[in-house]
CSV table of C-alpha atoms in Angstrom, one decimal:
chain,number,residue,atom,x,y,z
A,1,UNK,CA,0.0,0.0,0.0
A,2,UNK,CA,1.5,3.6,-0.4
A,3,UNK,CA,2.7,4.9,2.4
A,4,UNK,CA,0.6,8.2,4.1
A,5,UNK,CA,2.1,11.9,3.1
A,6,UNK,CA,3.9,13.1,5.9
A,7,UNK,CA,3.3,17.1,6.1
A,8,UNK,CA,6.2,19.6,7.5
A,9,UNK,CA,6.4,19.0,11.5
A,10,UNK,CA,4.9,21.9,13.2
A,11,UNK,CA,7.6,23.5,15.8
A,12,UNK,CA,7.4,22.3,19.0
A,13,UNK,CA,6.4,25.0,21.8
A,14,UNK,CA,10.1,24.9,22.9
A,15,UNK,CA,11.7,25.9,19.3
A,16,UNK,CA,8.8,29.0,19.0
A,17,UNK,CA,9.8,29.8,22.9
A,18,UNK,CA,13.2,29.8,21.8
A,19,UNK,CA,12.4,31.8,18.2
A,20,UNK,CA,10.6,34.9,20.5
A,21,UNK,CA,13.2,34.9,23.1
A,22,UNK,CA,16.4,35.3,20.0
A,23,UNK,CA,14.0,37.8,17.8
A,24,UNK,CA,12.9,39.9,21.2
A,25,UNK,CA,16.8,39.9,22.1
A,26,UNK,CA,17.7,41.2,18.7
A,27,UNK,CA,14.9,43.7,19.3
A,28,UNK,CA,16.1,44.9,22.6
A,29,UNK,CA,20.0,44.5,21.2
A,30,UNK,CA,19.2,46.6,18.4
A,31,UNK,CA,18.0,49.2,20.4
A,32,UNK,CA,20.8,49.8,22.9
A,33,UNK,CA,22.7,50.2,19.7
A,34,UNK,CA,20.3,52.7,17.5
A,35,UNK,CA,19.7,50.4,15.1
A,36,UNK,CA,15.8,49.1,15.9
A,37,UNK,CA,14.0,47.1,13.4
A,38,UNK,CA,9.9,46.7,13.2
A,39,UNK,CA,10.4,43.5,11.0
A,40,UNK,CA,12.2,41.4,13.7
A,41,UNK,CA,9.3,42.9,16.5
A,42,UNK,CA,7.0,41.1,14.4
A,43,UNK,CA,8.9,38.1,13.7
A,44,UNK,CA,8.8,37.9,17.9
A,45,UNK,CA,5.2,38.7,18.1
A,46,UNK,CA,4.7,36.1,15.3
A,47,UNK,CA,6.1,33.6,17.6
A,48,UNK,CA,4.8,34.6,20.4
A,49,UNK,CA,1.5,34.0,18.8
A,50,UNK,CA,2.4,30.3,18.6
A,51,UNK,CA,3.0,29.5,22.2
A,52,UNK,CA,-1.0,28.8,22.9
A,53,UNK,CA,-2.0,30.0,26.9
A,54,UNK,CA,1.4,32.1,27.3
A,55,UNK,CA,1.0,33.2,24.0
A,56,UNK,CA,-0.4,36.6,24.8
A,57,UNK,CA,1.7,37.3,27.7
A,58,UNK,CA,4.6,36.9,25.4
A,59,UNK,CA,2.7,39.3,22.9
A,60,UNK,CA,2.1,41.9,25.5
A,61,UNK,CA,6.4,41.3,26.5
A,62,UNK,CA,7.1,42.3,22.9
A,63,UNK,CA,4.4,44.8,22.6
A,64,UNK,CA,6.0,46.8,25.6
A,65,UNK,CA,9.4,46.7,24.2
A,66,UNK,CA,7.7,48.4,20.8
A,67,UNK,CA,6.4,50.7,23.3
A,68,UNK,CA,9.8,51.3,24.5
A,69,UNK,CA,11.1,51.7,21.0
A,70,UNK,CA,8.3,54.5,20.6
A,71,UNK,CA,9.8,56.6,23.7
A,72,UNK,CA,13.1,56.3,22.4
A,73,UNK,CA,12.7,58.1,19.2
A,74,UNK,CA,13.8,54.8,17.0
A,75,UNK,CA,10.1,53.9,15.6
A,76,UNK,CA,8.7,55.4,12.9
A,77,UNK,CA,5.4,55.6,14.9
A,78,UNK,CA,6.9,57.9,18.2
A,79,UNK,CA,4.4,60.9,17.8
A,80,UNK,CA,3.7,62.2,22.0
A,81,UNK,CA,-0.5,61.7,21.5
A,82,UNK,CA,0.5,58.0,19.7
A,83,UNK,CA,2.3,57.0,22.4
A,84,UNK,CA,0.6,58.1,25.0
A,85,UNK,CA,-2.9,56.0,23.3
A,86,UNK,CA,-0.8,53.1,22.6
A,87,UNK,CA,0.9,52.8,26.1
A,88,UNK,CA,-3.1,52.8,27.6
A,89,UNK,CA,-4.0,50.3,25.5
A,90,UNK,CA,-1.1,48.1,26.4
A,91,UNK,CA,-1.7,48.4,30.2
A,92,UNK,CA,-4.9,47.5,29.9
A,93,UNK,CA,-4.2,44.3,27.9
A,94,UNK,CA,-1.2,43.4,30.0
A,95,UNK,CA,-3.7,43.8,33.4
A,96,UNK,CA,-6.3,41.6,31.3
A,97,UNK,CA,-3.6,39.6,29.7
A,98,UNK,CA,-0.5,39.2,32.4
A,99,UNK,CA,-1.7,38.0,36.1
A,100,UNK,CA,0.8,35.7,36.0
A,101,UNK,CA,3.4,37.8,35.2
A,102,UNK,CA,3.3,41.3,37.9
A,103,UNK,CA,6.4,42.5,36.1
A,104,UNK,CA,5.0,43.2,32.4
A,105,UNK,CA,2.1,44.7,34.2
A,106,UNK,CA,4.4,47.3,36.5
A,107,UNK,CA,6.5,47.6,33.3
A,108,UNK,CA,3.7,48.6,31.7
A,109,UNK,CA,2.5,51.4,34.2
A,110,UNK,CA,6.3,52.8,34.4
A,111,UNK,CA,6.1,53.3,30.8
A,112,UNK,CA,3.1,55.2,30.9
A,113,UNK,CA,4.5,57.3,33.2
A,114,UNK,CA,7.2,58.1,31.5
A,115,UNK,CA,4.9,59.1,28.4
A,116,UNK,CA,3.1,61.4,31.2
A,117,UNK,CA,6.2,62.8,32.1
A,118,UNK,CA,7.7,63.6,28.7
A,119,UNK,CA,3.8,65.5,28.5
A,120,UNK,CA,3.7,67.2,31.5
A,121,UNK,CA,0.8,65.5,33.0
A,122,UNK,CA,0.3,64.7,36.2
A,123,UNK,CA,-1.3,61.5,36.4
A,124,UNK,CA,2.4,60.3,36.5
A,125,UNK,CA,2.9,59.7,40.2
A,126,UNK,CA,-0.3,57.6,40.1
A,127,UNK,CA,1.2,55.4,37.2
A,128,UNK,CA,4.6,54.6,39.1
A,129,UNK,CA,2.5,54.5,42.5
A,130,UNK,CA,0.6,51.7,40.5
A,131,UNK,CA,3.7,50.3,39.1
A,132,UNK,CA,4.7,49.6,42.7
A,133,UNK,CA,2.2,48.3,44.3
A,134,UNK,CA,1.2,45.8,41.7
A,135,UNK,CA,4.5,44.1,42.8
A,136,UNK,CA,3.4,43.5,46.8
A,137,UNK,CA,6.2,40.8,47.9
A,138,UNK,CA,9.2,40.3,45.2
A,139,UNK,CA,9.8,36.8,44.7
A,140,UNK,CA,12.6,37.1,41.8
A,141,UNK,CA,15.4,39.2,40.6
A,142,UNK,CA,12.9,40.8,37.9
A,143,UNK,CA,10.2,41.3,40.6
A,144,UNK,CA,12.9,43.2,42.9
A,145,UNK,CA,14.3,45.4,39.8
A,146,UNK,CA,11.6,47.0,38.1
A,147,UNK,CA,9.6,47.1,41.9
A,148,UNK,CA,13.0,49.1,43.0
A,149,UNK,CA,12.5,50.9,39.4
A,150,UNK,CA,9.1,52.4,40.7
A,151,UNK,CA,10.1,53.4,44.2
A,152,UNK,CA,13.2,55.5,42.6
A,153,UNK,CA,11.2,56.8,40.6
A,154,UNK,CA,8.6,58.2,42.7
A,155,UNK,CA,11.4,59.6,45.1
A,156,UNK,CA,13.0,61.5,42.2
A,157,UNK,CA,9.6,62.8,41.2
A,158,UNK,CA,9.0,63.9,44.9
A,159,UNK,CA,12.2,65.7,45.3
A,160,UNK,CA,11.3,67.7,42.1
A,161,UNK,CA,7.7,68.6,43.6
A,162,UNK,CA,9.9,69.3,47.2
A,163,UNK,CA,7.7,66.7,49.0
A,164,UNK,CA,11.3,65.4,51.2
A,165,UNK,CA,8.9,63.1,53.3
A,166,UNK,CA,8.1,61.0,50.2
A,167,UNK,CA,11.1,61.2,48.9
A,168,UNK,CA,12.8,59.5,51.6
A,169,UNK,CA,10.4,57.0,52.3
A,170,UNK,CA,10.3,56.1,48.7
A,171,UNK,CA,14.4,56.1,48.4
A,172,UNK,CA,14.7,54.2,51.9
A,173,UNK,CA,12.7,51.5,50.7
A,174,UNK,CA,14.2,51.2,47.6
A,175,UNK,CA,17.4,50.5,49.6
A,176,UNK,CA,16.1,48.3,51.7
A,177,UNK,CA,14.4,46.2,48.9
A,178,UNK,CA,18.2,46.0,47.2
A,179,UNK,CA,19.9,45.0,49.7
A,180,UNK,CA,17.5,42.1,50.9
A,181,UNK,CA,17.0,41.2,47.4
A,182,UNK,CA,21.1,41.2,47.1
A,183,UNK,CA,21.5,43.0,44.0
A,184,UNK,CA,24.5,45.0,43.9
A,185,UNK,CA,24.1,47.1,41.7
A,186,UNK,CA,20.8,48.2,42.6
A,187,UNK,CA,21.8,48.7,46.0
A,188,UNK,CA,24.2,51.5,44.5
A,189,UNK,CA,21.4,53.0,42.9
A,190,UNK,CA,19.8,53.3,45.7
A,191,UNK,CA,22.1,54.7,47.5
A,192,UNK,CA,22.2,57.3,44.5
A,193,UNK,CA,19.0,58.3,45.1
A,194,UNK,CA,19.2,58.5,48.9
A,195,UNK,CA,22.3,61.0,48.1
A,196,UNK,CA,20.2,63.0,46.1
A,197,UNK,CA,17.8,63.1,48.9
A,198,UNK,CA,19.9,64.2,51.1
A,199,UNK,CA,21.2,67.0,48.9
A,200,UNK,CA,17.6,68.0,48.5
A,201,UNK,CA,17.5,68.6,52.3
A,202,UNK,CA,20.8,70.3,52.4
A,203,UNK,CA,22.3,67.7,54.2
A,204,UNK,CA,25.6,68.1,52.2
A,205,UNK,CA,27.9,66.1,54.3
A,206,UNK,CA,25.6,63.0,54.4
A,207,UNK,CA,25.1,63.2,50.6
A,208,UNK,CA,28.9,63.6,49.8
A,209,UNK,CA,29.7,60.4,51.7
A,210,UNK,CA,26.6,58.5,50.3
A,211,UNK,CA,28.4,59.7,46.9
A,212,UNK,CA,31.6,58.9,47.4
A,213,UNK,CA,30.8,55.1,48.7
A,214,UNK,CA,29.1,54.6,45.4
A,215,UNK,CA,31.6,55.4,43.6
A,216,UNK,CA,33.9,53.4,45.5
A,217,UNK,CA,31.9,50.4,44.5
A,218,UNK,CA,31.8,51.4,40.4
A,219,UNK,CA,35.9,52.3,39.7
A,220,UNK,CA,36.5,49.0,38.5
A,221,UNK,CA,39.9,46.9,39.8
A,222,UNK,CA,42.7,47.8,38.0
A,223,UNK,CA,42.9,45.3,34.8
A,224,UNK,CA,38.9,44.2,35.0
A,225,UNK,CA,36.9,45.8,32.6
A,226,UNK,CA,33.9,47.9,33.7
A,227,UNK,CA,30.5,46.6,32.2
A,228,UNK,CA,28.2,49.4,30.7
A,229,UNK,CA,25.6,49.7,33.4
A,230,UNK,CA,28.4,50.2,35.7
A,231,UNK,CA,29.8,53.2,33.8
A,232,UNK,CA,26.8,54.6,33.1
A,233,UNK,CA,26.6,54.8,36.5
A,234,UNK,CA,29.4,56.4,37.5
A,235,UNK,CA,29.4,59.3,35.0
A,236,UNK,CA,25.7,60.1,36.6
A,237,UNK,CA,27.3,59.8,39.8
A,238,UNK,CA,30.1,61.5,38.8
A,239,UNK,CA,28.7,64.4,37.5
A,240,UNK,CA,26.4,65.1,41.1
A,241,UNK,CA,29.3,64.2,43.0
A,242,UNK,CA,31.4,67.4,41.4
A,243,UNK,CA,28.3,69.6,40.9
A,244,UNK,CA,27.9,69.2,44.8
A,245,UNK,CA,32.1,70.0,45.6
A,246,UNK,CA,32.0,72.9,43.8
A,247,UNK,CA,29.2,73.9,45.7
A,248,UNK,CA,31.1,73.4,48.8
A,249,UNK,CA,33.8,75.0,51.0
A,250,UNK,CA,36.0,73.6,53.8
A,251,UNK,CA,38.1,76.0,55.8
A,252,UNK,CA,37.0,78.7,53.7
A,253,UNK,CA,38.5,77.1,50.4
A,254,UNK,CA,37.0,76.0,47.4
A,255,UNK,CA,36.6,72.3,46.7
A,256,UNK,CA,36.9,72.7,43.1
A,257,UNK,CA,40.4,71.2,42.6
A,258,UNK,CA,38.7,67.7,44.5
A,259,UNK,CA,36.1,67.9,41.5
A,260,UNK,CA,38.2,68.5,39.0
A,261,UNK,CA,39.9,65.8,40.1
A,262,UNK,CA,37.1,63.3,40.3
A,263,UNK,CA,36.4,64.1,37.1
A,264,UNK,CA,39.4,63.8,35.3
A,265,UNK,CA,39.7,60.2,36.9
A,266,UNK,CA,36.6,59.1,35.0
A,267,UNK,CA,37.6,60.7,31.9
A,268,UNK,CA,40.4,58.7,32.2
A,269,UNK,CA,38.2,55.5,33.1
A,270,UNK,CA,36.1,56.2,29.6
A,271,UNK,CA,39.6,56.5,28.0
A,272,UNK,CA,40.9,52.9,29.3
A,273,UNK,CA,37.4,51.5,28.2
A,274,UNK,CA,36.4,53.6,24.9
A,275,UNK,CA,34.3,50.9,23.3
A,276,UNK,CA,32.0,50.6,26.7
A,277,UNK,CA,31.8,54.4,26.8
A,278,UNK,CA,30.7,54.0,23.1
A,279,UNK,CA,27.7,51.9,24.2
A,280,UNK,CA,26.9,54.0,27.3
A,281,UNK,CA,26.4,56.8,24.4
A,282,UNK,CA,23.9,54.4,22.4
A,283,UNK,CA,21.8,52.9,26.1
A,284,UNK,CA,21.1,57.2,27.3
A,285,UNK,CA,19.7,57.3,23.5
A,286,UNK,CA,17.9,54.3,23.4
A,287,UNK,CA,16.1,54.7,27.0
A,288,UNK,CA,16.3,51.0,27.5
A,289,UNK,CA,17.4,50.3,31.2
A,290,UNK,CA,19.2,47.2,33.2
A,291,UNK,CA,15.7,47.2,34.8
A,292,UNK,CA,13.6,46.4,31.8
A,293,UNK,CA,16.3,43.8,31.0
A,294,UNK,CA,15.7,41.6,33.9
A,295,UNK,CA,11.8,41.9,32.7
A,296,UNK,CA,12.1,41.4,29.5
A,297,UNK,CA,15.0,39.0,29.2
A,298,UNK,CA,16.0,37.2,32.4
A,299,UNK,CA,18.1,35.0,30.3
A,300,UNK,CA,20.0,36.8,28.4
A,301,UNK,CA,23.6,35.9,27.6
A,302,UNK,CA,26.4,38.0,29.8
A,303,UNK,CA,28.7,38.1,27.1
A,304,UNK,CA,25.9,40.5,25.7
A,305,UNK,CA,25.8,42.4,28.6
A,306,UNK,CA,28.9,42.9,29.4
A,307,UNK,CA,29.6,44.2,26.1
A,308,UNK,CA,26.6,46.1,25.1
């Protein structure tokens, strides 16, 4: 008898989970480097598509990073009142979508308030407020980031509106968060934004030490290479650090020289590691933060990191 036609084998859920996961780290890849392309977005969200009940999770995943793309400046589609419509629309269908996943849905709401932010509007201290508390009890290193991502946040935004109280609370707990959830360099972002607390409250000598222990923990060893978040870090704290000497007088003398001096020892950091300065210039255009890479991509290979 002839034997039956055997069709083309249909993927198996692993080899699609693996197809979204490559195409949604070229996405985000791309985009730390400038170069952001629509056509592998909708190859991820094409796979995505094929994962059956975590199928739209995964869509929503790929839809935020578009929206991320949008706020960047590197779609096409990045008009203020576009965004603003699209980023609703996606936190709706990632609270309808995603209550399995907290993180896409605080993701989703920090977005949101970034779009507010760029507008002027203030419905964004209810959009990170919602961020935060979506995520009650962090259970994982993604929980813990974009949680912490919130809570900064929402302190910076209260030491703009000079509401210290809030400010602290929200900074403190930030720290605290960190440090229980043992990420390092989240705990030096939160000591940052403490710093910048204090400064707000002119308590100058508190904040200068805050500073200075942060930076203490981002010069890297002599002969290790700094990794990109890590510098990125520094030249923020950096530049606060010397904006905050200069400021300063001890015995009646300018502190100037100390910041000049601080300053010319990252220069000469940036010099030792010219290619990862390079791609700190390409992550402050692209927007795209250590935090939304723990969300989006919790496995993403170091070597990547490290280098991009």
């Amino acid at each position: 008898e002839p034997c039956a036609e055997i069709g083309p084998k249909s993927p198996s859920p692993a080899t699609n989970l693996g197809l979204f996961d490559s195409h949604l780290s070229a996405c985000i890849t791309d985009m730390k480097l400038g170069m952001f392309e629509t056509v592998t977005l909708h190859k991820a969200k094409k796979y995505a598509g094929r994962l059956g009940k975590d199928g739209p999770a995964h869509q929503r995943a790929a839809e935020l990073v578009e929206a991320l793309s949008m706020l960047a400046g590197s779609n096409p589609t990045s008009e203020s009142e576009d965004i603003l419509d699209f980023l609703l629309d996606r936190v709706e269908s990632c609270e309808k979508d995603c209550t399995q996943f907290p993180t896409l849905i605080a993701t989703a709401h920090i977005l949101l308030g970034m779009a507010y932010k760029r507008l002027g509007d203030d419905r964004v201290k209810d959009s990170w407020e919602t961020a935060v508390n979506v995520i009650d009890n962090p259970t994982s290193d993604s929980e813990a980031s974009i949680k912490i991502a919130g809570l900064r946040r929402l302190a910076h935004l209260a030491i703009e509106q000079e509401d210290l109280e809030a400010a602290h609370k929200h900074a403190t707990e930030a720290l605290k968060l960190a440090e229980s959830a043992r990420l390092p360099s989240l705990v030096t972002r939160s000591v940052y934004t403490n710093a910048k607390v204090r400064m707000a409250a002119g308590d100058f000598v508190v904040a200068e030490g805050l500073l200075r222990s942060c930076i203490a923990r981002l010069v890297p060893v002599s002969g290790r290479q700094i990794v990109t978040w890590d510098l990125l870090d520094l030249q923020d704290i950096t530049q606060t650090y010397c904006g905050l000497l200069e400021k300063l007088t001890i015995n009646n003398q300018s502190r100037k020289a100390e910041a000049d001096l601080q300053s010319q020892k990252l220069t000469e950091i940036e010099a030792k590691h010219e290619v990862t300065a390079q791609a700190v210039e390409s992550l402050r255009a692209s927007l795209v933060e250590q935090c939304f890479i723990n969300v989006f991509l919790p496995n993403i290979p170091l070597l990547l990191q490290a280098q991009y």
